[in-house]
């Protein structure tokens, strides 16, 4: 996180800006609003996508002192500094007592304001919901091909499983 690097008298923004001179950086994600706002003008527009990473809804974003849940309620403000959002999968398909709850409107709401949506928190070794019958491929399919919406991508430690699902 940018705040960590600042404590060490280092600048993540300067490093990223110099890196873009010698390579293409497709995505930069951060859970810090101020970092994404500051870096927006330093990276090639249209080539590097800035993604705002949401933490748990009750966690406080360090540069605005707002909870991630309250930031989520105003997606149009996120569009001002990011082209997409990276959210825990439970923001899209909540699970209660081991069972899936109805999907939220997050993906459709974000797409309406022009934000791409990426989900994270997938794991082959930790069953998410009984609804998937312990099959992680079924879980990925639920996010990318369910008839009502599709996330724009997933972030996972198990890329071969995600690839097989897609």
mmCIF file of C-alpha atoms in Angstrom:
data_model
loop_
_atom_site.group_PDB
_atom_site.id
_atom_site.type_symbol
_atom_site.label_atom_id
_atom_site.label_comp_id
_atom_site.label_asym_id
_atom_site.label_seq_id
_atom_site.Cartn_x
_atom_site.Cartn_y
_atom_site.Cartn_z
ATOM 1 C CA UNK A 1 0.000 0.000 0.000
ATOM 2 C CA UNK A 2 1.161 3.500 -0.738
ATOM 3 C CA UNK A 3 0.947 4.551 2.918
ATOM 4 C CA UNK A 4 3.488 1.828 3.821
ATOM 5 C CA UNK A 5 5.946 3.022 1.184
ATOM 6 C CA UNK A 6 5.575 6.621 2.357
ATOM 7 C CA UNK A 7 6.482 5.518 5.898
ATOM 8 C CA UNK A 8 9.709 4.103 4.411
ATOM 9 C CA UNK A 9 10.372 7.366 2.517
ATOM 10 C CA UNK A 10 9.702 5.634 -0.793
ATOM 11 C CA UNK A 11 7.278 6.551 -3.546
ATOM 12 C CA UNK A 12 5.279 3.792 -5.191
ATOM 13 C CA UNK A 13 3.918 6.338 -7.672
ATOM 14 C CA UNK A 14 7.405 7.371 -8.819
ATOM 15 C CA UNK A 15 8.449 3.747 -9.197
ATOM 16 C CA UNK A 16 5.343 2.884 -11.226
ATOM 17 C CA UNK A 17 5.741 5.973 -13.398
ATOM 18 C CA UNK A 18 9.339 5.043 -14.234
ATOM 19 C CA UNK A 19 8.346 1.411 -14.850
ATOM 20 C CA UNK A 20 5.776 2.490 -17.441
ATOM 21 C CA UNK A 21 8.627 3.989 -19.466
ATOM 22 C CA UNK A 22 10.101 0.536 -20.105
ATOM 23 C CA UNK A 23 7.116 -1.811 -19.933
ATOM 24 C CA UNK A 24 3.375 -1.949 -20.316
ATOM 25 C CA UNK A 25 1.494 -2.180 -17.042
ATOM 26 C CA UNK A 26 -2.027 -3.382 -17.749
ATOM 27 C CA UNK A 27 -3.555 -3.076 -14.278
ATOM 28 C CA UNK A 28 -2.759 -1.269 -11.043
ATOM 29 C CA UNK A 29 -4.969 -1.994 -8.062
ATOM 30 C CA UNK A 30 -4.988 -0.342 -4.679
ATOM 31 C CA UNK A 31 -7.326 -0.111 -1.693
ATOM 32 C CA UNK A 32 -6.262 3.527 -1.214
ATOM 33 C CA UNK A 33 -8.310 6.238 -2.909
ATOM 34 C CA UNK A 34 -5.601 8.914 -2.690
ATOM 35 C CA UNK A 35 -2.990 6.681 -4.339
ATOM 36 C CA UNK A 36 -5.212 6.025 -7.352
ATOM 37 C CA UNK A 37 -6.147 9.704 -7.577
ATOM 38 C CA UNK A 38 -2.468 10.697 -7.499
ATOM 39 C CA UNK A 39 -1.282 8.111 -9.993
ATOM 40 C CA UNK A 40 -4.075 8.690 -12.503
ATOM 41 C CA UNK A 41 -2.161 11.378 -14.381
ATOM 42 C CA UNK A 42 1.173 9.548 -14.136
ATOM 43 C CA UNK A 43 0.311 6.403 -16.099
ATOM 44 C CA UNK A 44 -0.609 6.135 -19.783
ATOM 45 C CA UNK A 45 -4.340 6.778 -20.118
ATOM 46 C CA UNK A 46 -6.106 3.979 -21.933
ATOM 47 C CA UNK A 47 -3.220 1.534 -21.506
ATOM 48 C CA UNK A 48 -3.105 1.118 -17.732
ATOM 49 C CA UNK A 49 -6.359 0.381 -15.957
ATOM 50 C CA UNK A 50 -6.658 1.679 -12.402
ATOM 51 C CA UNK A 51 -8.668 -0.666 -10.203
ATOM 52 C CA UNK A 52 -9.995 0.263 -6.759
ATOM 53 C CA UNK A 53 -9.780 -2.717 -4.418
ATOM 54 C CA UNK A 54 -12.538 -2.941 -1.836
ATOM 55 C CA UNK A 55 -11.722 -4.520 1.484
ATOM 56 C CA UNK A 56 -14.377 -5.716 3.958
ATOM 57 C CA UNK A 57 -17.387 -3.387 4.141
ATOM 58 C CA UNK A 58 -16.683 -2.294 7.735
ATOM 59 C CA UNK A 59 -12.967 -1.639 7.161
ATOM 60 C CA UNK A 60 -11.971 2.010 6.926
ATOM 61 C CA UNK A 61 -10.232 3.303 3.810
ATOM 62 C CA UNK A 62 -7.155 5.085 5.228
ATOM 63 C CA UNK A 63 -7.085 8.211 3.052
ATOM 64 C CA UNK A 64 -10.765 9.189 3.257
ATOM 65 C CA UNK A 65 -11.654 7.700 6.660
ATOM 66 C CA UNK A 66 -14.806 6.262 5.083
ATOM 67 C CA UNK A 67 -15.773 2.628 5.305
ATOM 68 C CA UNK A 68 -15.500 0.613 2.128
ATOM 69 C CA UNK A 69 -19.235 -0.041 2.471
ATOM 70 C CA UNK A 70 -20.002 3.678 2.287
ATOM 71 C CA UNK A 71 -17.690 4.104 -0.710
ATOM 72 C CA UNK A 72 -19.499 1.219 -2.400
ATOM 73 C CA UNK A 73 -22.767 3.134 -2.065
ATOM 74 C CA UNK A 74 -21.369 5.886 -4.332
ATOM 75 C CA UNK A 75 -19.871 4.078 -7.329
ATOM 76 C CA UNK A 76 -20.000 7.189 -9.511
ATOM 77 C CA UNK A 77 -17.379 8.808 -7.256
ATOM 78 C CA UNK A 78 -15.113 5.773 -7.774
ATOM 79 C CA UNK A 79 -15.412 6.251 -11.549
ATOM 80 C CA UNK A 80 -13.638 9.613 -11.141
ATOM 81 C CA UNK A 81 -10.328 7.879 -10.301
ATOM 82 C CA UNK A 82 -10.669 4.240 -11.411
ATOM 83 C CA UNK A 83 -11.855 2.264 -14.409
ATOM 84 C CA UNK A 84 -12.857 -0.754 -12.370
ATOM 85 C CA UNK A 85 -13.386 -2.255 -8.949
ATOM 86 C CA UNK A 86 -11.999 -5.394 -7.331
ATOM 87 C CA UNK A 87 -14.399 -6.734 -4.728
ATOM 88 C CA UNK A 88 -14.616 -9.742 -2.424
ATOM 89 C CA UNK A 89 -16.852 -12.321 -4.087
ATOM 90 C CA UNK A 90 -19.245 -12.033 -1.132
ATOM 91 C CA UNK A 91 -20.112 -8.504 -2.294
ATOM 92 C CA UNK A 92 -21.681 -10.132 -5.365
ATOM 93 C CA UNK A 93 -22.976 -13.478 -4.069
ATOM 94 C CA UNK A 94 -23.367 -13.332 -0.276
ATOM 95 C CA UNK A 95 -23.198 -16.605 1.658
ATOM 96 C CA UNK A 96 -25.106 -17.174 4.896
ATOM 97 C CA UNK A 97 -24.840 -20.348 6.956
ATOM 98 C CA UNK A 98 -23.039 -22.035 4.073
ATOM 99 C CA UNK A 99 -25.710 -21.276 1.456
ATOM 100 C CA UNK A 100 -25.817 -18.711 -1.332
ATOM 101 C CA UNK A 101 -28.092 -15.745 -0.889
ATOM 102 C CA UNK A 102 -29.618 -13.861 -3.837
ATOM 103 C CA UNK A 103 -27.059 -11.946 -5.869
ATOM 104 C CA UNK A 104 -26.634 -8.270 -5.139
ATOM 105 C CA UNK A 105 -27.045 -5.645 -7.848
ATOM 106 C CA UNK A 106 -23.383 -4.609 -7.568
ATOM 107 C CA UNK A 107 -22.216 -5.882 -10.962
ATOM 108 C CA UNK A 108 -25.091 -4.262 -12.858
ATOM 109 C CA UNK A 109 -24.815 -1.041 -10.817
ATOM 110 C CA UNK A 110 -21.076 -0.773 -11.499
ATOM 111 C CA UNK A 111 -21.515 -1.504 -15.195
ATOM 112 C CA UNK A 112 -24.176 1.243 -15.409
ATOM 113 C CA UNK A 113 -21.620 3.853 -14.294
ATOM 114 C CA UNK A 114 -18.925 2.435 -16.579
ATOM 115 C CA UNK A 115 -16.853 0.463 -14.065
ATOM 116 C CA UNK A 116 -15.466 -2.984 -14.791
ATOM 117 C CA UNK A 117 -15.971 -5.506 -11.973
ATOM 118 C CA UNK A 118 -13.415 -8.058 -10.830
ATOM 119 C CA UNK A 119 -14.062 -10.525 -8.010
ATOM 120 C CA UNK A 120 -11.535 -12.027 -5.611
ATOM 121 C CA UNK A 121 -11.468 -14.557 -2.795
ATOM 122 C CA UNK A 122 -11.739 -17.788 -4.781
ATOM 123 C CA UNK A 123 -10.059 -20.883 -3.339
ATOM 124 C CA UNK A 124 -10.100 -24.520 -4.379
ATOM 125 C CA UNK A 125 -9.363 -25.693 -0.869
ATOM 126 C CA UNK A 126 -12.025 -23.741 1.030
ATOM 127 C CA UNK A 127 -15.616 -24.565 0.087
ATOM 128 C CA UNK A 128 -17.529 -21.343 -0.371
ATOM 129 C CA UNK A 129 -21.086 -22.607 -0.407
ATOM 130 C CA UNK A 130 -22.886 -25.918 -0.302
ATOM 131 C CA UNK A 131 -24.670 -24.772 -3.458
ATOM 132 C CA UNK A 132 -21.525 -25.543 -5.460
ATOM 133 C CA UNK A 133 -21.307 -29.165 -4.197
ATOM 134 C CA UNK A 134 -17.637 -28.586 -3.323
ATOM 135 C CA UNK A 135 -16.832 -27.971 -7.002
ATOM 136 C CA UNK A 136 -14.829 -24.737 -7.409
ATOM 137 C CA UNK A 137 -15.506 -24.671 -11.161
ATOM 138 C CA UNK A 138 -19.236 -24.292 -10.487
ATOM 139 C CA UNK A 139 -18.464 -21.272 -8.348
ATOM 140 C CA UNK A 140 -16.523 -19.490 -11.114
ATOM 141 C CA UNK A 141 -19.283 -20.254 -13.625
ATOM 142 C CA UNK A 142 -21.811 -18.611 -11.273
ATOM 143 C CA UNK A 143 -19.827 -15.366 -11.565
ATOM 144 C CA UNK A 144 -19.187 -15.354 -15.310
ATOM 145 C CA UNK A 145 -22.214 -17.037 -16.858
ATOM 146 C CA UNK A 146 -25.389 -16.935 -14.825
ATOM 147 C CA UNK A 147 -27.809 -15.204 -17.192
ATOM 148 C CA UNK A 148 -28.223 -12.000 -15.179
ATOM 149 C CA UNK A 149 -24.710 -10.573 -15.171
ATOM 150 C CA UNK A 150 -21.063 -11.428 -15.665
ATOM 151 C CA UNK A 151 -18.021 -10.095 -13.862
ATOM 152 C CA UNK A 152 -15.263 -8.783 -16.097
ATOM 153 C CA UNK A 153 -12.637 -10.971 -14.456
ATOM 154 C CA UNK A 154 -11.569 -12.876 -11.379
ATOM 155 C CA UNK A 155 -8.450 -12.702 -9.244
ATOM 156 C CA UNK A 156 -7.417 -16.090 -7.923
ATOM 157 C CA UNK A 157 -4.518 -18.141 -6.616
ATOM 158 C CA UNK A 158 -5.871 -21.003 -8.729
ATOM 159 C CA UNK A 159 -5.693 -19.785 -12.359
ATOM 160 C CA UNK A 160 -5.956 -23.265 -13.866
ATOM 161 C CA UNK A 161 -9.324 -23.774 -12.167
ATOM 162 C CA UNK A 162 -10.613 -20.391 -13.343
ATOM 163 C CA UNK A 163 -9.339 -21.103 -16.855
ATOM 164 C CA UNK A 164 -11.081 -24.465 -16.929
ATOM 165 C CA UNK A 165 -14.340 -22.868 -15.806
ATOM 166 C CA UNK A 166 -14.215 -20.224 -18.497
#
